[in-house]
Amino acid sequence: MSDPTPAIIPVLLVGGAGTRLWPVSRKAFPKQFAPLLGAQSLFQASALRLSGTHFDAPIVTTNGDFRFIVTEQLAEIDIAPQAVLIEPSARNTAPAILAAALHAAATDPDALMLVAPSDHVVPDTEAFGASIAAGVPAARAGQIVTFGIAPTRAETGYGWLELDGPPGDGPTPLRRFVEKPDASAAAAMLAEGRYLWNAGIFLFTARTMIDAFRAHAPDFLPPVEAALKGATTDLGFLRLDPKAWSRLPDLSIDYAVMEKAPNLSVVRFSGHWSDLGGWDAVWREQLPAGAAGGSVTDPRSTAIDCTNVLLRSEADGVEVVGIGLEDTMVVATGDAVLVAPMSRAQEVRRAVAALKDKGARQAEAFLRDHRPWGWFETLVLGERFQVKRIVVHPGASLSLQSHMHRAEHWIVVSGTARVTVGEQVTLMAENQSIYVPLGALHRLENPGRVPMVLIEVQTGAYLGEDDIIRYEDAYARG
Amino acid sequence: MSDPTPAIIPVLLVGGAGTRLWPVSRKAFPKQFAPLLGAQSLFQASALRLSGTHFDAPIVTTNGDFRFIVTEQLAEIDIAPQAVLIEPSARNTAPAILAAALHAAATDPDALMLVAPSDHVVPDTEAFGASIAAGVPAARAGQIVTFGIAPTRAETGYGWLELDGPPGDGPTPLRRFVEKPDASAAAAMLAEGRYLWNAGIFLFTARTMIDAFRAHAPDFLPPVEAALKGATTDLGFLRLDPKAWSRLPDLSIDYAVMEKAPNLSVVRFSGHWSDLGGWDAVWREQLPAGAAGGSVTDPRSTAIDCTNVLLRSEADGVEVVGIGLEDTMVVATGDAVLVAPMSRAQEVRRAVAALKDKGARQAEAFLRDHRPWGWFETLVLGERFQVKRIVVHPGASLSLQSHMHRAEHWIVVSGTARVTVGEQVTLMAENQSIYVPLGALHRLENPGRVPMVLIEVQTGAYLGEDDIIRYEDAYARG
């Protein structure tokens, strides 16, 4: 990068349900948090791509449900965000970006900021960094620089960027945003050579963005300023004021600002990029480089006489076998199986809708339930008993609680637990167990430095999650 | 039935791996034991079909692996077998049938016996009983009566029976057995009207069958007689002598006797029959009566825009969703998923072969491991821990045992357990727990009248099933 100081602040937008990648992506744990390609989640890969010497600590904008997943996943890759802004309700990208800009401007109005979705795939970090570097001077000079993807097909699922002429290596003025085109328009743009895909990646200074809102969407400023002013700090999160936030329109940054701003430049990014908009895209990403087709399997799946299939088992101990399939995707998790022709990838959301109608938990919830202190999953739910695996992060603590209808047996199988039952506090190591009688006040903590894993066996007539009375909670829950 | 005394002894042949219905049917728990249609297994349905006033208690022939499943499933439907013959090794149907005949002849050489596979579907018990009744006089008169299924399609997967003329209501002489034909031969036989499918169901007296062996397959008699003479009684099973049995050829009753015997008559059975030889057959059985196609789902599966599919979830809490599929079968269990075009139903055995090559447990073993005392399944297998659900039948008892590498926590969640740890014997009710230290002698029993369900949490460095030293075992295992 030509001049690495001051560093760029990445703004990671984390939201959305991502129903097209069901059953791996669910409302409770969407696409960007899942390790769809490789060991890291898309969110982690995005955060890592925008880390290192040229970047400052990121600002993350997300919602209340995802705040603990965000910090957990960032901690796993040793990234400490400078701020996690909690949006009280979903308002699309415009309010979130303005909030991030105002937050950064309070420290340095000339801070360079790079807004990027957290669920895209950009494998060539170096090439991506070079494109960003190419945009820095223009951004410093007051331009909003957007990064356009060199198109490789007549895609109708994306917006496009029209330039005045064929893009070069540096920034080129943007003529206009083109909304998702029909097939013939897309084909024409692909042929012409001066159109790029709009990937929603923008580089600008905080001041430039705030000025752009002032000029083109002035109504956003007072509520976002009020939401920041009224924000409360809560366990390191900046929780924006819900009342002010509720006055904001639900609008994308493209509609609110970009389509009106005259100071837009485009830098072409020619490296590989995907928004992983469906299982067909995941399949394409996993094909050998340059291959147009083939079958993609993982160590838990077997393709026999298959052509162009994606067979994917997400669950330990679940074997997937396809025989004689063509252009088909099979995705299995521990609690759901999706099978569809590859050409129907965009219709996967219909599965979510159908399961929602049916009242099936799998529509939105995951087997594994993430909480501020860690996660748990039900291993078996019987007539009058339930067995759970509970994992508590180092230093974390569950609320002081009691249950009306169930007793619990706890067995520590890994790490160390500090357990309060009634007045008694016990330190428990691996292979120790304790009994929590019905009605007893109890708390579970991990005082150690490694995750603590506990098997909980519940017995009782009613075993719902709502049989809980909380007395004290480090995470300020009801 | 014209003359109900003496009653007919059903001979249920229980064997075979049934790989074409994987993943529901596995070597460790094959097709006939699975509730493929309705709540009962095919074996239970077969035993019930051949029970009631016209039938004596059945003789079951099976192998050592299935003996406890056989008695467990018969007990569930309140049928007490008169004998369960354990074949020391697989020798096809001829030796098993001769053994059953010799066993029955010891009591009554004129006993009527009906041999039937235990994995066929015959929904109309009354019509089936009427066909059997129609064969009784001929069987008493020394005929071997076989029941031919009125063919409904030019099936190449079955053997056929050629009659002298079109069958009537009573027995008709058999001209010859026809081996599995090619398509044109099958079509010709279907058109001709004097051919039936060979379903492997035979009615005869013990004497007739023994005489037939003497005449056409005399080599079978000495080893089978010796195997019966040397048989040991073991927990109510008649375990045939392995050394004598090993001298027997592996041959079907058709080859050994039927194709040579002159005293064969055929009774046509016109009711519905299926051998459930693949998932396409299961699908066909589940279509509405008379329908040629349609989609078959269960409460855990959802078909969206699908045509002629079988979507089947065998596992509690696993939702299967198909979108836009045609002529496709999807079968999911808790540990495996099979997807294939309906036309490839016969190739499902290739999945089993592929998983065997891969060393995957799912090729042959089931999540649920059946033992003489009940069953268990692994709920989660972690780094240094394992959680199991263990179900012990009323009155049953595990061996007195110890482990070198693991400690165990037991929590009773249903029923009552009698637990021995070292010198101490404890009666435990629901919601009580006990700890079994590493190396401690222990035994688990169910002294009650209802199944006892226990959650076992194991901790230790090695958690394999082979870390077991048995001191006393009610089931005579090593």
XYZ file of C-alpha atoms in Angstrom, chain A residues 22 298-302 304-305 316-325 328 330 332-341 344 347-352 354-355 358 360-362 367 377 379-382 384-387 389 407-409 411-414 430-433 435 453 455 457-460, chain B residues 22 298-302 304-305 316-325 328 330 332-341 344 347-352 354-355 358 360-362 367 377 379-382 384-387 389 407-409 411-414 430-433 435 453 455 457-460:
144
model
C -30.347 -23.776 4.818
C -16.379 -34.347 1.956
C -14.869 -37.103 4.093
C -18.351 -38.062 5.324
C -19.991 -38.305 1.919
C -19.695 -40.738 -0.975
C -21.339 -43.358 -6.630
C -21.907 -42.847 -10.371
C -20.067 -35.907 12.890
C -21.091 -39.485 12.349
C -23.564 -38.899 9.517
C -22.598 -40.586 6.237
C -24.200 -39.274 3.049
C -24.318 -41.530 -0.009
C -25.577 -40.510 -3.442
C -26.054 -43.082 -6.210
C -26.598 -42.139 -9.848
C -27.393 -38.483 -9.173
C -28.046 -32.436 -7.434
C -27.557 -32.999 -0.788
C -27.191 -33.011 5.766
C -26.823 -31.654 9.265
C -27.522 -33.496 12.489
C -31.178 -32.500 12.337
C -32.045 -31.837 8.699
C -31.468 -33.056 5.152
C -31.941 -30.972 2.017
C -32.061 -32.539 -1.441
C -32.674 -30.504 -4.599
C -31.478 -30.142 -8.171
C -33.210 -24.991 -7.751
C -35.548 -22.051 -3.990
C -33.994 -23.444 -0.844
C -35.699 -20.647 1.050
C -38.936 -22.500 0.285
C -37.737 -25.287 2.557
C -37.380 -22.780 5.363
C -42.377 -24.902 4.611
C -40.732 -25.930 7.887
C -45.038 -26.818 9.944
C -40.424 -27.344 12.852
C -37.594 -25.975 14.951
C -35.160 -26.644 12.105
C -29.202 -27.880 17.369
C -27.078 -28.791 22.526
C -28.242 -34.929 22.846
C -31.479 -36.716 23.542
C -34.929 -35.630 24.605
C -36.907 -38.438 26.202
C -39.255 -37.393 31.199
C -35.575 -36.707 30.670
C -33.204 -34.703 28.538
C -29.446 -34.956 28.070
C -23.865 -31.115 26.294
C -33.692 -31.767 38.748
C -30.289 -31.820 37.072
C -27.260 -34.084 37.239
C -20.932 -34.420 35.100
C -17.801 -32.478 34.143
C -16.078 -34.253 31.270
C -13.480 -31.627 30.351
C -13.081 -33.828 34.962
C -15.002 -36.935 36.009
C -16.710 -35.300 38.988
C -20.452 -34.983 39.258
C -26.754 -33.142 41.761
C -17.565 -29.344 28.941
C -23.000 -33.345 30.478
C -28.997 -34.989 32.592
C -32.354 -33.436 33.388
C -35.251 -35.357 34.843
C -38.747 -34.050 35.405
C -29.777 -49.676 3.524
C -43.745 -39.129 6.584
C -44.377 -36.599 9.344
C -40.680 -35.698 9.387
C -40.302 -35.136 5.654
C -41.528 -32.455 3.273
C -41.902 -29.319 -2.328
C -42.670 -29.503 -6.079
C -36.497 -38.461 15.679
C -35.669 -34.840 15.142
C -34.330 -35.143 11.604
C -36.339 -33.192 9.014
C -35.952 -34.199 5.363
C -36.844 -31.672 2.670
C -36.870 -32.366 -1.072
C -37.334 -29.562 -3.581
C -38.080 -30.170 -7.254
C -37.167 -33.863 -7.225
C -36.045 -40.027 -6.362
C -34.206 -40.061 0.069
C -32.296 -40.622 6.323
C -31.461 -42.291 9.610
C -29.660 -40.710 12.532
C -26.300 -41.641 11.052
C -26.739 -41.977 7.294
C -28.496 -40.471 4.293
C -29.159 -42.252 1.015
C -30.213 -40.386 -2.121
C -30.765 -42.123 -5.474
C -33.111 -42.202 -8.442
C -31.402 -47.333 -9.112
C -27.966 -50.549 -6.654
C -28.325 -49.470 -3.047
C -26.098 -52.399 -2.104
C -23.297 -50.426 -3.788
C -23.612 -47.859 -0.988
C -23.014 -50.613 1.541
C -18.554 -48.352 -0.689
C -18.960 -47.639 3.019
C -14.199 -46.859 3.556
C -17.512 -46.658 7.899
C -19.474 -48.239 10.725
C -22.731 -47.378 8.950
C -26.469 -46.657 16.023
C -26.664 -46.182 21.670
C -25.372 -40.078 22.123
C -22.069 -38.280 21.854
C -18.471 -39.405 21.606
C -16.034 -36.700 22.694
C -12.157 -38.142 26.513
C -15.812 -38.829 27.178
C -18.797 -40.678 25.803
C -22.485 -40.449 26.618
C -28.388 -44.240 26.486
C -14.955 -44.477 34.971
C -18.734 -44.324 34.535
C -21.503 -42.140 35.886
C -28.174 -41.716 36.024
C -31.456 -43.620 36.002
C -34.041 -41.628 34.025
C -36.816 -44.221 33.804
C -35.620 -42.412 38.430
C -33.424 -39.385 39.047
C -30.839 -41.234 41.147
C -27.227 -41.503 40.132
C -20.489 -43.457 40.230
C -33.470 -46.307 30.929
C -27.778 -42.369 30.897
C -21.396 -40.805 31.022
C -17.983 -42.375 30.533
C -14.739 -40.534 31.089
C -11.286 -41.820 30.322
